[in-house]
Short mmCIF file of C-alpha atoms in Angstrom, two decimals:
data_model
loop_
_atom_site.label_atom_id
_atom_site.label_comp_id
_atom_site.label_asym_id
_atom_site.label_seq_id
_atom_site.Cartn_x
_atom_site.Cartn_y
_atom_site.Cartn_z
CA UNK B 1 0.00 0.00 0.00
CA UNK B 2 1.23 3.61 -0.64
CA UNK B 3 2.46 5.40 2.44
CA UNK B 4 0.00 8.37 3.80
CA UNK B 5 3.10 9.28 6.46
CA UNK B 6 1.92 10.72 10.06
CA UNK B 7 -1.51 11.63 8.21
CA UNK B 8 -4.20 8.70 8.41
CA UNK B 9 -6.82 9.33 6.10
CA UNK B 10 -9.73 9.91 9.20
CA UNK B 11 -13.04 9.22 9.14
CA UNK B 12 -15.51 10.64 12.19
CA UNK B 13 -19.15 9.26 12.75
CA UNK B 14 -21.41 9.77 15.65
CA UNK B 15 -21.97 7.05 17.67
CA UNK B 16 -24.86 4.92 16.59
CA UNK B 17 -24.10 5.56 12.90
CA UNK B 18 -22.84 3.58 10.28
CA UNK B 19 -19.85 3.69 9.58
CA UNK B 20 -17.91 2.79 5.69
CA UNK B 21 -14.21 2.00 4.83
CA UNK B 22 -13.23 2.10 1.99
CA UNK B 23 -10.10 0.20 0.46
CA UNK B 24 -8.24 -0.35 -3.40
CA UNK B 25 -5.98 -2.89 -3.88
CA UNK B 26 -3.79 -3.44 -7.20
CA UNK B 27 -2.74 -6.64 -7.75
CA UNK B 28 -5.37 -8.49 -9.82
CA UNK B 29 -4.27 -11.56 -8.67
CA UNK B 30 -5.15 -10.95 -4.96
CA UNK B 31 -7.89 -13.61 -3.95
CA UNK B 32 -7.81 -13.34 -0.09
CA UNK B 33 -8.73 -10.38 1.80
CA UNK B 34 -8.91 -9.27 5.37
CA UNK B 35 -9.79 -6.57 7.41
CA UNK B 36 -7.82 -5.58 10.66
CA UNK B 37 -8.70 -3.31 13.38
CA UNK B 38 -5.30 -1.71 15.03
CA UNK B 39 -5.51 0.02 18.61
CA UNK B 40 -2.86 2.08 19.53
CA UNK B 41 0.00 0.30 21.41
CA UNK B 42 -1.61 -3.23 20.05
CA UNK B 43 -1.60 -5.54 17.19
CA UNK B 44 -3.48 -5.73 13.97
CA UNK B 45 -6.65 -7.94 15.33
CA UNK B 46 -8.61 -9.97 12.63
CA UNK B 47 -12.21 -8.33 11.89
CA UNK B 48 -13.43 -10.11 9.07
CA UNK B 49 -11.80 -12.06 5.63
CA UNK B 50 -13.56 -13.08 2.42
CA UNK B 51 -12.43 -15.30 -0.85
CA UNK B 52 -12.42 -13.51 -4.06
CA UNK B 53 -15.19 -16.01 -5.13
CA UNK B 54 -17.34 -13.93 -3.33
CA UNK B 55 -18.79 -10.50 -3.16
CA UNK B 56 -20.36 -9.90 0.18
CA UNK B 57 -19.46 -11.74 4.01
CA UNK B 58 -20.95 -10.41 7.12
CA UNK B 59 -20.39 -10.92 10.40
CA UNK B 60 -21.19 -9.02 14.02
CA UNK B 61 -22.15 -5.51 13.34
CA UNK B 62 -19.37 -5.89 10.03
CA UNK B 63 -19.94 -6.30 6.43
CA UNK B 64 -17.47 -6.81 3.97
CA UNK B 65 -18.43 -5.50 0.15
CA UNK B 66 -15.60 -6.98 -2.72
CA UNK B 67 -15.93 -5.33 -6.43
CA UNK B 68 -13.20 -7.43 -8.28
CA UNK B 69 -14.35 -5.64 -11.20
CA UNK B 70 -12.50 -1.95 -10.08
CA UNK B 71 -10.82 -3.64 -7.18
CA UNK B 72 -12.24 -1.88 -3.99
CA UNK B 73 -13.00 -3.62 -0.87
CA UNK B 74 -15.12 -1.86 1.90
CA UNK B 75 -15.72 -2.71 5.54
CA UNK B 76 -19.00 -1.64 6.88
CA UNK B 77 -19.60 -0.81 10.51
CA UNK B 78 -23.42 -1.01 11.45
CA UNK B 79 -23.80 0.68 14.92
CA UNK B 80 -20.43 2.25 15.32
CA UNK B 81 -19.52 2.08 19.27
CA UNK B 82 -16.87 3.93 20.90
CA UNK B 83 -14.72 1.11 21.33
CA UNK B 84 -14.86 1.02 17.38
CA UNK B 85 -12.27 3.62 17.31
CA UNK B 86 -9.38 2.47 16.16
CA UNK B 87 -7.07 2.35 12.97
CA UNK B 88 -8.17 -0.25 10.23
CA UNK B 89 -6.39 -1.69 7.90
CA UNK B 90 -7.37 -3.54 4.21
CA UNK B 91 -5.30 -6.66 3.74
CA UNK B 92 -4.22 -9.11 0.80
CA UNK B 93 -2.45 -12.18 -0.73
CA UNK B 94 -2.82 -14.37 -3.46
CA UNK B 95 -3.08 -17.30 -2.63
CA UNK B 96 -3.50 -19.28 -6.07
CA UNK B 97 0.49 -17.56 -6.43
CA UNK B 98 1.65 -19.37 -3.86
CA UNK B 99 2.62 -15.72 -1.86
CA UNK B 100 1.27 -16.20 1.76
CA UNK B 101 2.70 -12.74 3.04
CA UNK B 102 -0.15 -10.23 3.14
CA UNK B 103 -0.03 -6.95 1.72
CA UNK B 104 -1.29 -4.34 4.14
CA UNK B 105 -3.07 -0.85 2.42
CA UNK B 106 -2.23 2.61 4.68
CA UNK B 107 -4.67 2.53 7.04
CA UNK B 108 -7.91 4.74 7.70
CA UNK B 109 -8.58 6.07 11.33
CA UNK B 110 -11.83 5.88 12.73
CA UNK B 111 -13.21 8.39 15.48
CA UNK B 112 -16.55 7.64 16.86
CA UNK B 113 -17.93 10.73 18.63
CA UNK B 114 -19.86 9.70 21.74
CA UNK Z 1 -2.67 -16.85 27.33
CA UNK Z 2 -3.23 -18.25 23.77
CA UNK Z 3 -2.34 -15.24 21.89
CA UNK Z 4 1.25 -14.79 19.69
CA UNK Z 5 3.42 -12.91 22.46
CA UNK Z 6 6.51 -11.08 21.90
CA UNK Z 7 9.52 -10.11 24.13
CA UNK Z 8 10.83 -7.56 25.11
CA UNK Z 9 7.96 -4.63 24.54
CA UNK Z 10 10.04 -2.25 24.09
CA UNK Z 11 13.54 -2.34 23.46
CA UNK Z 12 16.10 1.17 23.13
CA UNK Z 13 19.68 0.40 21.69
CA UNK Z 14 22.45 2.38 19.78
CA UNK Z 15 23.22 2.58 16.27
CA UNK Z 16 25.43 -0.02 15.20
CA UNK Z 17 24.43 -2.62 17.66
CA UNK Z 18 22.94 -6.04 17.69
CA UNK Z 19 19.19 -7.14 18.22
CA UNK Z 20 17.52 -10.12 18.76
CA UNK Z 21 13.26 -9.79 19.36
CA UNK Z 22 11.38 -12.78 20.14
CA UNK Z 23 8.21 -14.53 18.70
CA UNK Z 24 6.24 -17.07 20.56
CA UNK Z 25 3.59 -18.01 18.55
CA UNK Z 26 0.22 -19.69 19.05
CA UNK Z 27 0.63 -23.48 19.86
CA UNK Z 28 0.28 -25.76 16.50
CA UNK Z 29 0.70 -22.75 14.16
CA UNK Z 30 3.04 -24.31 11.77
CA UNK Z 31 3.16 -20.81 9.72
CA UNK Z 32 5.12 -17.78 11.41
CA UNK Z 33 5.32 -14.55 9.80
CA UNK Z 34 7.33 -11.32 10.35
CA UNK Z 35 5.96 -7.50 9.65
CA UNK Z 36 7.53 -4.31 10.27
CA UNK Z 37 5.23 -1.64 10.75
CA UNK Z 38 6.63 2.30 10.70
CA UNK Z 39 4.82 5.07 12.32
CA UNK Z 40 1.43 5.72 10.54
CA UNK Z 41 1.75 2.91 7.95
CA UNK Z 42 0.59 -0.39 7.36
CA UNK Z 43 2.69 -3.22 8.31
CA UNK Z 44 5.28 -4.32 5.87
CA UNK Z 45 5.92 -8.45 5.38
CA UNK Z 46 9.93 -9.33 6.31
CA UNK Z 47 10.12 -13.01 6.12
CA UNK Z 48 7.67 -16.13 6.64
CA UNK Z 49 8.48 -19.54 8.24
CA UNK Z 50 6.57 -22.55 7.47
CA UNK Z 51 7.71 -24.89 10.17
CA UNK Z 52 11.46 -24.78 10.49
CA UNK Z 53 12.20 -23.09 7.40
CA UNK Z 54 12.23 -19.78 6.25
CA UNK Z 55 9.98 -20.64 2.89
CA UNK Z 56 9.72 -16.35 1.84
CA UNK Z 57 12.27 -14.04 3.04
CA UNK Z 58 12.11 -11.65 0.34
CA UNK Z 59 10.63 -8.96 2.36
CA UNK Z 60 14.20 -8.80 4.57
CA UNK Z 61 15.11 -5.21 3.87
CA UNK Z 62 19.33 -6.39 3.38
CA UNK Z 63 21.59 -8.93 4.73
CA UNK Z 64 21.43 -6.87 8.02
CA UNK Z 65 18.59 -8.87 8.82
CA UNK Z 66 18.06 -12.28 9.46
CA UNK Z 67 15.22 -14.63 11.20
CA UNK Z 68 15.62 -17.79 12.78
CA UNK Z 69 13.26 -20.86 14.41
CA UNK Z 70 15.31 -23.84 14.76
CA UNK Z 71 12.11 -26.14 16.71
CA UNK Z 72 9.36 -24.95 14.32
CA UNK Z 73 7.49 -22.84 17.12
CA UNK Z 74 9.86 -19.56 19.17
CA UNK Z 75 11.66 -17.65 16.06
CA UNK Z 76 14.03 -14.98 16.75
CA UNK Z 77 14.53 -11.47 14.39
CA UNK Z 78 18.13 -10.45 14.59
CA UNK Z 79 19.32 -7.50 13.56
CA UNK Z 80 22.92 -6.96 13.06
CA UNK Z 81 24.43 -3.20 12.90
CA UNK Z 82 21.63 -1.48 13.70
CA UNK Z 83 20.33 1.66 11.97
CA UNK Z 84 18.34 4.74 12.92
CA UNK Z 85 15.70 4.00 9.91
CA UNK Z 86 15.51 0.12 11.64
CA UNK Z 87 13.27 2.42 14.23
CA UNK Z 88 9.75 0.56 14.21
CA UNK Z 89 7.39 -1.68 15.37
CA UNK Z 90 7.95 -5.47 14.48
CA UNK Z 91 4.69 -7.64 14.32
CA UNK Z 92 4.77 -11.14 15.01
CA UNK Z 93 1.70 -13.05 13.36
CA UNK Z 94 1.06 -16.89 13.14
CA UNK Z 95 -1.60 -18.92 11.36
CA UNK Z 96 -2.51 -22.54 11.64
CA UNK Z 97 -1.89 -23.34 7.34
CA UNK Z 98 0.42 -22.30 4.93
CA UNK Z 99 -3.19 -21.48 2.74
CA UNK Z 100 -3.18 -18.14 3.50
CA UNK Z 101 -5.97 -18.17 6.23
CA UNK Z 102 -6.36 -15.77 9.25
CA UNK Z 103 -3.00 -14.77 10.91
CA UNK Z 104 -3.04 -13.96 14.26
CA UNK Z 105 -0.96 -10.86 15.13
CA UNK Z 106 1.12 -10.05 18.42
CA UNK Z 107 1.29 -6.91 20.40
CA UNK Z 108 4.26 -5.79 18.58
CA UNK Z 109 8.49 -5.00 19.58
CA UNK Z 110 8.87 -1.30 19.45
CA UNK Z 111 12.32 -1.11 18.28
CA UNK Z 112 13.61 2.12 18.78
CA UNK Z 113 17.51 2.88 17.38
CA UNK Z 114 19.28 6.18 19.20
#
């Protein structure tokens, strides 16, 4: 992912909203993807993943969308909470390459105003 | 616990000296994986370990670096002659398959280099 330096693209949503993250990845040949939530001080935890065979996966509260087609991935908060706040991160390999090591994108900062 | 864990924390040393940062990971992950993640970015993939061997090092930033675990679980980072720009956080993350499923992160070495 390109580098966004000291300046996290931000997003801010009142509590109780929802809340959308939005993600592009380049390499066509990416067929796993993962979302990560990152507090400060902590590691990347896992959120949600989906195959490139599909184009929607929800969970709790989460939704993943995939468009292969313009290759954008978004993460969908329903309910945002407080302790929603946090830095996400998109996430990638290809699998069907053999390459295991995931490919992180830069990150998007979410404040949830109480 | 059950998580990956990492040792030390936090760990302040001089230009030009040697490293080593520890990885325990989760037990019966046969894949072990090493990030580097620099202030406000995603992490960045260093090296993966499929049971003993290293099986993708090509994210090692120069022969400065170099990872080790000998028994197939603990693996050890060393860093040899180390730089200002080595500064960072280095993620730990294991996974139960080499298929590119979920990998579980740790809390992270800070790695700071005077």
């Amino acid at each position: 992912g390109e580098s966004v330096g000291l300046h996290l693209p931000t997003l801010s949503v009142q509590e109780g909203d929802n809340s959308i993250i939005n993600c592009a990845y380049s390499n066509s040949a990416s067929d796993y993807f993962i979302w990560y939530k990152q507090e400060s001080g902590k590691g990347p935890q896992f959120i949600i993943d989906i195959r490139s065979n599909m184009d929607k996966r929800q969970g709790q509260r989460v939704t993943v969308l995939l468009n292969k087609t313009v290759k954008h991935l978004s993460l969908q908060i329903a309910a945002t909470q407080p302790g929603d706040s946090a830095v996400y991160f998109c996430a990638e390999n290809s699998r069907d390459t053999g390459r295991r090591a995931l490919t992180f994108g830069s990150g998007t900062r979410l404040q949830v105003q109480p | 616990g059950a998580g990956v864990s990492q040792t030390p924390s936090n760990k302040v040393t001089e230009k030009g000296k040697y490293v080593e940062l520890r990885c325990d990971p989760i037990s019966g992950h046969t894949a072990l994986y090493w990030y580097r993640q620099s202030l406000g970015q995603g992490p960045e993939f260093l090296i993966y370990f499929q049971g003993t061997g290293a099986a993708d090092d090509s994210g090692l930033p120069n022969d400065r670096f170099f990872a080790v675990r000998p028994e197939g679980s603990v693996s050890t980072l060393k860093i040899q002659r180390t730089e200002r720009g080595d500064s960072a956080v280095y993620l730990c993350a294991s996974s139960t398959t080499s298929g590119g499923g979920e990998q579980f992160f740790g809390p992270g070495t800070r790695l700071t280099v005077l």
